[in-house]
Amino acid sequence: MSRPEAVWQGAHPALWIAIFGGLIAFAWEMFQLPLYSTDGLGPVEAAYRCGLASFGDAGIMVAAYLGASLGNRRTPWIVDWPISRFLIYLAIGLAITSVVEILAVGAAWGWTYSPTMPLVPGTKIGLVPIIMWVLVPTVTLWLSRKMGLGSA
């Protein structure tokens, strides 16, 4: 018996990536909050700031997905999940995240790490945001793929 070919159903993958990515990123942002200097933020302000950060994270995931989709003749690529597209997706997200961290840490509009934040060796970039950009986008793609393929 042959296995039926997987077919994408429903909304564009970018929609699911934005939804799942934003929700998972919000949980991650709240989890990693102690690694940033919060200067006594109240719970509402902390949730607001983590919400803004997760909104940005979701936007980066969508941009990374669309960037990895360039030149792809078969769409959406997460149906077959080719390793080359997946690695491009992660690389785009890691590059954007690294630039944002470099620009934002210590800037008046940005954030400051607490002394407990481990740094990527040889840089001033937090290790936890880099780990986030492997784990959260991978889980987001997996959930988005499940949603788009339905029961197929």
mmCIF file of the C-alpha atoms, coordinates in Angstrom:
data_MODEL
# 
_entry.id   MODEL 
# 
loop_
_atom_site.group_PDB 
_atom_site.id 
_atom_site.type_symbol 
_atom_site.label_atom_id 
_atom_site.label_alt_id 
_atom_site.label_comp_id 
_atom_site.label_asym_id 
_atom_site.label_entity_id 
_atom_site.label_seq_id 
_atom_site.pdbx_PDB_ins_code 
_atom_site.Cartn_x 
_atom_site.Cartn_y 
_atom_site.Cartn_z 
_atom_site.occupancy 
_atom_site.B_iso_or_equiv 
_atom_site.pdbx_formal_charge 
_atom_site.auth_seq_id 
_atom_site.auth_comp_id 
_atom_site.auth_asym_id 
_atom_site.auth_atom_id 
_atom_site.pdbx_PDB_model_num 
ATOM 1   C CA . MET A 1 1   ? 0.000  0.000  0.000  1.00 0.00 ? 1   MET A CA 1 
ATOM 2   C CA . SER A 1 2   ? 1.479  3.338  -1.003 1.00 0.00 ? 2   SER A CA 1 
ATOM 3   C CA . ARG A 1 3   ? 1.577  6.288  1.329  1.00 0.00 ? 3   ARG A CA 1 
ATOM 4   C CA . PRO A 1 4   ? -0.461 9.290  0.133  1.00 0.00 ? 4   PRO A CA 1 
ATOM 5   C CA . GLU A 1 5   ? 1.556  12.395 -0.701 1.00 0.00 ? 5   GLU A CA 1 
ATOM 6   C CA . ALA A 1 6   ? 1.285  15.152 1.907  1.00 0.00 ? 6   ALA A CA 1 
ATOM 7   C CA . VAL A 1 7   ? -0.657 18.194 0.734  1.00 0.00 ? 7   VAL A CA 1 
ATOM 8   C CA . TRP A 1 8   ? -0.822 21.591 2.412  1.00 0.00 ? 8   TRP A CA 1 
ATOM 9   C CA . GLN A 1 9   ? -4.317 22.591 3.490  1.00 0.00 ? 9   GLN A CA 1 
ATOM 10  C CA . GLY A 1 10  ? -5.639 25.915 4.642  1.00 0.00 ? 10  GLY A CA 1 
ATOM 11  C CA . ALA A 1 11  ? -3.905 29.140 5.552  1.00 0.00 ? 11  ALA A CA 1 
ATOM 12  C CA . HIS A 1 12  ? -0.428 30.171 4.409  1.00 0.00 ? 12  HIS A CA 1 
ATOM 13  C CA . PRO A 1 13  ? 2.346  28.757 6.617  1.00 0.00 ? 13  PRO A CA 1 
ATOM 14  C CA . ALA A 1 14  ? 3.428  32.295 7.560  1.00 0.00 ? 14  ALA A CA 1 
ATOM 15  C CA . LEU A 1 15  ? 0.142  32.744 9.440  1.00 0.00 ? 15  LEU A CA 1 
ATOM 16  C CA . TRP A 1 16  ? 0.717  29.614 11.533 1.00 0.00 ? 16  TRP A CA 1 
ATOM 17  C CA . ILE A 1 17  ? 4.355  30.551 12.074 1.00 0.00 ? 17  ILE A CA 1 
ATOM 18  C CA . ALA A 1 18  ? 3.296  33.983 13.332 1.00 0.00 ? 18  ALA A CA 1 
ATOM 19  C CA . ILE A 1 19  ? 0.666  32.533 15.683 1.00 0.00 ? 19  ILE A CA 1 
ATOM 20  C CA . PHE A 1 20  ? 2.640  29.609 17.101 1.00 0.00 ? 20  PHE A CA 1 
ATOM 21  C CA . GLY A 1 21  ? 5.904  31.545 17.026 1.00 0.00 ? 21  GLY A CA 1 
ATOM 22  C CA . GLY A 1 22  ? 4.446  34.470 18.943 1.00 0.00 ? 22  GLY A CA 1 
ATOM 23  C CA . LEU A 1 23  ? 2.864  32.263 21.615 1.00 0.00 ? 23  LEU A CA 1 
ATOM 24  C CA . ILE A 1 24  ? 5.893  30.033 22.135 1.00 0.00 ? 24  ILE A CA 1 
ATOM 25  C CA . ALA A 1 25  ? 8.251  33.025 22.055 1.00 0.00 ? 25  ALA A CA 1 
ATOM 26  C CA . PHE A 1 26  ? 6.138  34.779 24.714 1.00 0.00 ? 26  PHE A CA 1 
ATOM 27  C CA . ALA A 1 27  ? 6.528  31.787 27.036 1.00 0.00 ? 27  ALA A CA 1 
ATOM 28  C CA . TRP A 1 28  ? 10.280 31.725 26.326 1.00 0.00 ? 28  TRP A CA 1 
ATOM 29  C CA . GLU A 1 29  ? 10.621 35.481 26.884 1.00 0.00 ? 29  GLU A CA 1 
ATOM 30  C CA . MET A 1 30  ? 8.887  35.184 30.272 1.00 0.00 ? 30  MET A CA 1 
ATOM 31  C CA . PHE A 1 31  ? 11.102 32.212 31.167 1.00 0.00 ? 31  PHE A CA 1 
ATOM 32  C CA . GLN A 1 32  ? 14.338 34.055 30.310 1.00 0.00 ? 32  GLN A CA 1 
ATOM 33  C CA . LEU A 1 33  ? 13.293 37.355 31.941 1.00 0.00 ? 33  LEU A CA 1 
ATOM 34  C CA . PRO A 1 34  ? 15.460 36.783 35.052 1.00 0.00 ? 34  PRO A CA 1 
ATOM 35  C CA . LEU A 1 35  ? 18.518 36.840 32.759 1.00 0.00 ? 35  LEU A CA 1 
ATOM 36  C CA . TYR A 1 36  ? 17.837 40.501 31.951 1.00 0.00 ? 36  TYR A CA 1 
ATOM 37  C CA . SER A 1 37  ? 18.060 43.530 34.212 1.00 0.00 ? 37  SER A CA 1 
ATOM 38  C CA . THR A 1 38  ? 14.442 44.298 34.978 1.00 0.00 ? 38  THR A CA 1 
ATOM 39  C CA . ASP A 1 39  ? 14.972 47.033 37.590 1.00 0.00 ? 39  ASP A CA 1 
ATOM 40  C CA . GLY A 1 40  ? 11.922 45.989 39.557 1.00 0.00 ? 40  GLY A CA 1 
ATOM 41  C CA . LEU A 1 41  ? 9.430  45.731 36.702 1.00 0.00 ? 41  LEU A CA 1 
ATOM 42  C CA . GLY A 1 42  ? 5.927  44.923 37.832 1.00 0.00 ? 42  GLY A CA 1 
ATOM 43  C CA . PRO A 1 43  ? 4.165  41.889 36.353 1.00 0.00 ? 43  PRO A CA 1 
ATOM 44  C CA . VAL A 1 44  ? 2.110  43.948 33.910 1.00 0.00 ? 44  VAL A CA 1 
ATOM 45  C CA . GLU A 1 45  ? 5.128  45.851 32.573 1.00 0.00 ? 45  GLU A CA 1 
ATOM 46  C CA . ALA A 1 46  ? 7.147  42.613 32.351 1.00 0.00 ? 46  ALA A CA 1 
ATOM 47  C CA . ALA A 1 47  ? 4.349  40.906 30.400 1.00 0.00 ? 47  ALA A CA 1 
ATOM 48  C CA . TYR A 1 48  ? 4.037  43.956 28.125 1.00 0.00 ? 48  TYR A CA 1 
ATOM 49  C CA . ARG A 1 49  ? 7.768  43.984 27.341 1.00 0.00 ? 49  ARG A CA 1 
ATOM 50  C CA . CYS A 1 50  ? 7.848  40.214 26.802 1.00 0.00 ? 50  CYS A CA 1 
ATOM 51  C CA . GLY A 1 51  ? 4.795  40.592 24.554 1.00 0.00 ? 51  GLY A CA 1 
ATOM 52  C CA . LEU A 1 52  ? 6.594  43.176 22.422 1.00 0.00 ? 52  LEU A CA 1 
ATOM 53  C CA . ALA A 1 53  ? 9.676  40.976 22.234 1.00 0.00 ? 53  ALA A CA 1 
ATOM 54  C CA . SER A 1 54  ? 7.619  37.919 21.243 1.00 0.00 ? 54  SER A CA 1 
ATOM 55  C CA . PHE A 1 55  ? 5.852  39.963 18.569 1.00 0.00 ? 55  PHE A CA 1 
ATOM 56  C CA . GLY A 1 56  ? 9.287  40.820 17.167 1.00 0.00 ? 56  GLY A CA 1 
ATOM 57  C CA . ASP A 1 57  ? 10.391 37.185 17.459 1.00 0.00 ? 57  ASP A CA 1 
ATOM 58  C CA . ALA A 1 58  ? 7.334  36.059 15.488 1.00 0.00 ? 58  ALA A CA 1 
ATOM 59  C CA . GLY A 1 59  ? 8.102  38.659 12.822 1.00 0.00 ? 59  GLY A CA 1 
ATOM 60  C CA . ILE A 1 60  ? 11.659 37.392 12.548 1.00 0.00 ? 60  ILE A CA 1 
ATOM 61  C CA . MET A 1 61  ? 10.404 33.801 12.202 1.00 0.00 ? 61  MET A CA 1 
ATOM 62  C CA . VAL A 1 62  ? 8.029  34.824 9.401  1.00 0.00 ? 62  VAL A CA 1 
ATOM 63  C CA . ALA A 1 63  ? 10.797 36.779 7.648  1.00 0.00 ? 63  ALA A CA 1 
ATOM 64  C CA . ALA A 1 64  ? 13.162 33.805 8.014  1.00 0.00 ? 64  ALA A CA 1 
ATOM 65  C CA . TYR A 1 65  ? 10.534 31.435 6.605  1.00 0.00 ? 65  TYR A CA 1 
ATOM 66  C CA . LEU A 1 66  ? 9.843  33.707 3.644  1.00 0.00 ? 66  LEU A CA 1 
ATOM 67  C CA . GLY A 1 67  ? 13.571 34.172 3.058  1.00 0.00 ? 67  GLY A CA 1 
ATOM 68  C CA . ALA A 1 68  ? 14.096 30.409 3.099  1.00 0.00 ? 68  ALA A CA 1 
ATOM 69  C CA . SER A 1 69  ? 11.212 30.105 0.625  1.00 0.00 ? 69  SER A CA 1 
ATOM 70  C CA . LEU A 1 70  ? 12.892 32.267 -2.025 1.00 0.00 ? 70  LEU A CA 1 
ATOM 71  C CA . GLY A 1 71  ? 13.514 30.276 -5.167 1.00 0.00 ? 71  GLY A CA 1 
ATOM 72  C CA . ASN A 1 72  ? 11.452 27.359 -3.923 1.00 0.00 ? 72  ASN A CA 1 
ATOM 73  C CA . ARG A 1 73  ? 9.316  26.086 -6.755 1.00 0.00 ? 73  ARG A CA 1 
ATOM 74  C CA . ARG A 1 74  ? 7.279  23.837 -4.518 1.00 0.00 ? 74  ARG A CA 1 
ATOM 75  C CA . THR A 1 75  ? 5.443  25.668 -1.877 1.00 0.00 ? 75  THR A CA 1 
ATOM 76  C CA . PRO A 1 76  ? 5.250  25.468 1.039  1.00 0.00 ? 76  PRO A CA 1 
ATOM 77  C CA . TRP A 1 77  ? 8.591  23.845 1.689  1.00 0.00 ? 77  TRP A CA 1 
ATOM 78  C CA . ILE A 1 78  ? 7.723  22.704 5.223  1.00 0.00 ? 78  ILE A CA 1 
ATOM 79  C CA . VAL A 1 79  ? 5.580  19.938 3.736  1.00 0.00 ? 79  VAL A CA 1 
ATOM 80  C CA . ASP A 1 80  ? 8.750  18.006 2.811  1.00 0.00 ? 80  ASP A CA 1 
ATOM 81  C CA . TRP A 1 81  ? 11.000 19.899 5.270  1.00 0.00 ? 81  TRP A CA 1 
ATOM 82  C CA . PRO A 1 82  ? 14.251 19.789 3.233  1.00 0.00 ? 82  PRO A CA 1 
ATOM 83  C CA . ILE A 1 83  ? 17.274 20.262 5.458  1.00 0.00 ? 83  ILE A CA 1 
ATOM 84  C CA . SER A 1 84  ? 18.702 22.970 3.181  1.00 0.00 ? 84  SER A CA 1 
ATOM 85  C CA . ARG A 1 85  ? 15.604 25.183 3.567  1.00 0.00 ? 85  ARG A CA 1 
ATOM 86  C CA . PHE A 1 86  ? 15.459 24.504 7.286  1.00 0.00 ? 86  PHE A CA 1 
ATOM 87  C CA . LEU A 1 87  ? 19.111 25.500 7.738  1.00 0.00 ? 87  LEU A CA 1 
ATOM 88  C CA . ILE A 1 88  ? 18.549 28.686 5.716  1.00 0.00 ? 88  ILE A CA 1 
ATOM 89  C CA . TYR A 1 89  ? 15.534 29.444 7.947  1.00 0.00 ? 89  TYR A CA 1 
ATOM 90  C CA . LEU A 1 90  ? 17.613 29.007 11.097 1.00 0.00 ? 90  LEU A CA 1 
ATOM 91  C CA . ALA A 1 91  ? 20.571 30.966 9.659  1.00 0.00 ? 91  ALA A CA 1 
ATOM 92  C CA . ILE A 1 92  ? 18.389 33.954 8.734  1.00 0.00 ? 92  ILE A CA 1 
ATOM 93  C CA . GLY A 1 93  ? 16.800 33.968 12.188 1.00 0.00 ? 93  GLY A CA 1 
ATOM 94  C CA . LEU A 1 94  ? 20.163 33.641 13.939 1.00 0.00 ? 94  LEU A CA 1 
ATOM 95  C CA . ALA A 1 95  ? 21.675 36.444 11.860 1.00 0.00 ? 95  ALA A CA 1 
ATOM 96  C CA . ILE A 1 96  ? 18.777 38.826 12.538 1.00 0.00 ? 96  ILE A CA 1 
ATOM 97  C CA . THR A 1 97  ? 18.732 37.918 16.234 1.00 0.00 ? 97  THR A CA 1 
ATOM 98  C CA . SER A 1 98  ? 22.481 38.459 16.574 1.00 0.00 ? 98  SER A CA 1 
ATOM 99  C CA . VAL A 1 99  ? 22.270 41.896 14.948 1.00 0.00 ? 99  VAL A CA 1 
ATOM 100 C CA . VAL A 1 100 ? 19.298 42.881 17.144 1.00 0.00 ? 100 VAL A CA 1 
ATOM 101 C CA . GLU A 1 101 ? 21.112 41.725 20.287 1.00 0.00 ? 101 GLU A CA 1 
ATOM 102 C CA . ILE A 1 102 ? 24.271 43.643 19.319 1.00 0.00 ? 102 ILE A CA 1 
ATOM 103 C CA . LEU A 1 103 ? 22.298 46.826 18.626 1.00 0.00 ? 103 LEU A CA 1 
ATOM 104 C CA . ALA A 1 104 ? 19.827 46.615 21.514 1.00 0.00 ? 104 ALA A CA 1 
ATOM 105 C CA . VAL A 1 105 ? 21.919 45.531 24.491 1.00 0.00 ? 105 VAL A CA 1 
ATOM 106 C CA . GLY A 1 106 ? 22.739 48.647 26.433 1.00 0.00 ? 106 GLY A CA 1 
ATOM 107 C CA . ALA A 1 107 ? 20.937 51.007 24.031 1.00 0.00 ? 107 ALA A CA 1 
ATOM 108 C CA . ALA A 1 108 ? 18.502 53.512 25.529 1.00 0.00 ? 108 ALA A CA 1 
ATOM 109 C CA . TRP A 1 109 ? 15.634 51.808 23.674 1.00 0.00 ? 109 TRP A CA 1 
ATOM 110 C CA . GLY A 1 110 ? 16.917 48.280 24.284 1.00 0.00 ? 110 GLY A CA 1 
ATOM 111 C CA . TRP A 1 111 ? 17.691 46.035 27.207 1.00 0.00 ? 111 TRP A CA 1 
ATOM 112 C CA . THR A 1 112 ? 20.518 45.064 29.515 1.00 0.00 ? 112 THR A CA 1 
ATOM 113 C CA . TYR A 1 113 ? 21.628 41.585 30.500 1.00 0.00 ? 113 TYR A CA 1 
ATOM 114 C CA . SER A 1 114 ? 21.818 40.653 34.167 1.00 0.00 ? 114 SER A CA 1 
ATOM 115 C CA . PRO A 1 115 ? 25.132 39.238 35.422 1.00 0.00 ? 115 PRO A CA 1 
ATOM 116 C CA . THR A 1 116 ? 23.580 35.741 35.237 1.00 0.00 ? 116 THR A CA 1 
ATOM 117 C CA . MET A 1 117 ? 23.168 35.831 31.427 1.00 0.00 ? 117 MET A CA 1 
ATOM 118 C CA . PRO A 1 118 ? 25.762 33.527 29.842 1.00 0.00 ? 118 PRO A CA 1 
ATOM 119 C CA . LEU A 1 119 ? 27.409 35.036 26.773 1.00 0.00 ? 119 LEU A CA 1 
ATOM 120 C CA . VAL A 1 120 ? 28.396 33.413 23.499 1.00 0.00 ? 120 VAL A CA 1 
ATOM 121 C CA . PRO A 1 121 ? 32.170 33.002 23.879 1.00 0.00 ? 121 PRO A CA 1 
ATOM 122 C CA . GLY A 1 122 ? 34.106 35.888 22.362 1.00 0.00 ? 122 GLY A CA 1 
ATOM 123 C CA . THR A 1 123 ? 31.006 38.098 21.970 1.00 0.00 ? 123 THR A CA 1 
ATOM 124 C CA . LYS A 1 124 ? 28.694 40.288 23.997 1.00 0.00 ? 124 LYS A CA 1 
ATOM 125 C CA . ILE A 1 125 ? 25.651 38.352 22.756 1.00 0.00 ? 125 ILE A CA 1 
ATOM 126 C CA . GLY A 1 126 ? 23.555 36.408 25.255 1.00 0.00 ? 126 GLY A CA 1 
ATOM 127 C CA . LEU A 1 127 ? 23.677 32.653 24.807 1.00 0.00 ? 127 LEU A CA 1 
ATOM 128 C CA . VAL A 1 128 ? 20.040 32.144 25.815 1.00 0.00 ? 128 VAL A CA 1 
ATOM 129 C CA . PRO A 1 129 ? 18.601 34.248 22.944 1.00 0.00 ? 129 PRO A CA 1 
ATOM 130 C CA . ILE A 1 130 ? 20.774 32.243 20.530 1.00 0.00 ? 130 ILE A CA 1 
ATOM 131 C CA . ILE A 1 131 ? 19.552 28.936 21.971 1.00 0.00 ? 131 ILE A CA 1 
ATOM 132 C CA . MET A 1 132 ? 16.027 30.315 21.690 1.00 0.00 ? 132 MET A CA 1 
ATOM 133 C CA . TRP A 1 133 ? 16.624 30.810 17.968 1.00 0.00 ? 133 TRP A CA 1 
ATOM 134 C CA . VAL A 1 134 ? 17.214 27.143 17.468 1.00 0.00 ? 134 VAL A CA 1 
ATOM 135 C CA . LEU A 1 135 ? 14.541 25.676 19.734 1.00 0.00 ? 135 LEU A CA 1 
ATOM 136 C CA . VAL A 1 136 ? 11.542 28.001 19.368 1.00 0.00 ? 136 VAL A CA 1 
ATOM 137 C CA . PRO A 1 137 ? 11.623 28.301 15.547 1.00 0.00 ? 137 PRO A CA 1 
ATOM 138 C CA . THR A 1 138 ? 12.052 24.541 15.183 1.00 0.00 ? 138 THR A CA 1 
ATOM 139 C CA . VAL A 1 139 ? 9.038  23.787 17.380 1.00 0.00 ? 139 VAL A CA 1 
ATOM 140 C CA . THR A 1 140 ? 7.110  26.550 15.603 1.00 0.00 ? 140 THR A CA 1 
ATOM 141 C CA . LEU A 1 141 ? 7.784  25.019 12.180 1.00 0.00 ? 141 LEU A CA 1 
ATOM 142 C CA . TRP A 1 142 ? 6.831  21.580 13.426 1.00 0.00 ? 142 TRP A CA 1 
ATOM 143 C CA . LEU A 1 143 ? 3.503  22.813 14.861 1.00 0.00 ? 143 LEU A CA 1 
ATOM 144 C CA . SER A 1 144 ? 2.811  24.900 11.757 1.00 0.00 ? 144 SER A CA 1 
ATOM 145 C CA . ARG A 1 145 ? 3.476  21.872 9.560  1.00 0.00 ? 145 ARG A CA 1 
ATOM 146 C CA . LYS A 1 146 ? 1.102  19.759 11.669 1.00 0.00 ? 146 LYS A CA 1 
ATOM 147 C CA . MET A 1 147 ? -1.594 22.426 11.365 1.00 0.00 ? 147 MET A CA 1 
ATOM 148 C CA . GLY A 1 148 ? -1.143 22.822 7.622  1.00 0.00 ? 148 GLY A CA 1 
ATOM 149 C CA . LEU A 1 149 ? -1.113 19.126 6.832  1.00 0.00 ? 149 LEU A CA 1 
ATOM 150 C CA . GLY A 1 150 ? -4.152 18.385 8.952  1.00 0.00 ? 150 GLY A CA 1 
ATOM 151 C CA . SER A 1 151 ? -4.862 14.705 9.293  1.00 0.00 ? 151 SER A CA 1 
ATOM 152 C CA . ALA A 1 152 ? -2.976 13.794 6.092  1.00 0.00 ? 152 ALA A CA 1 
# 
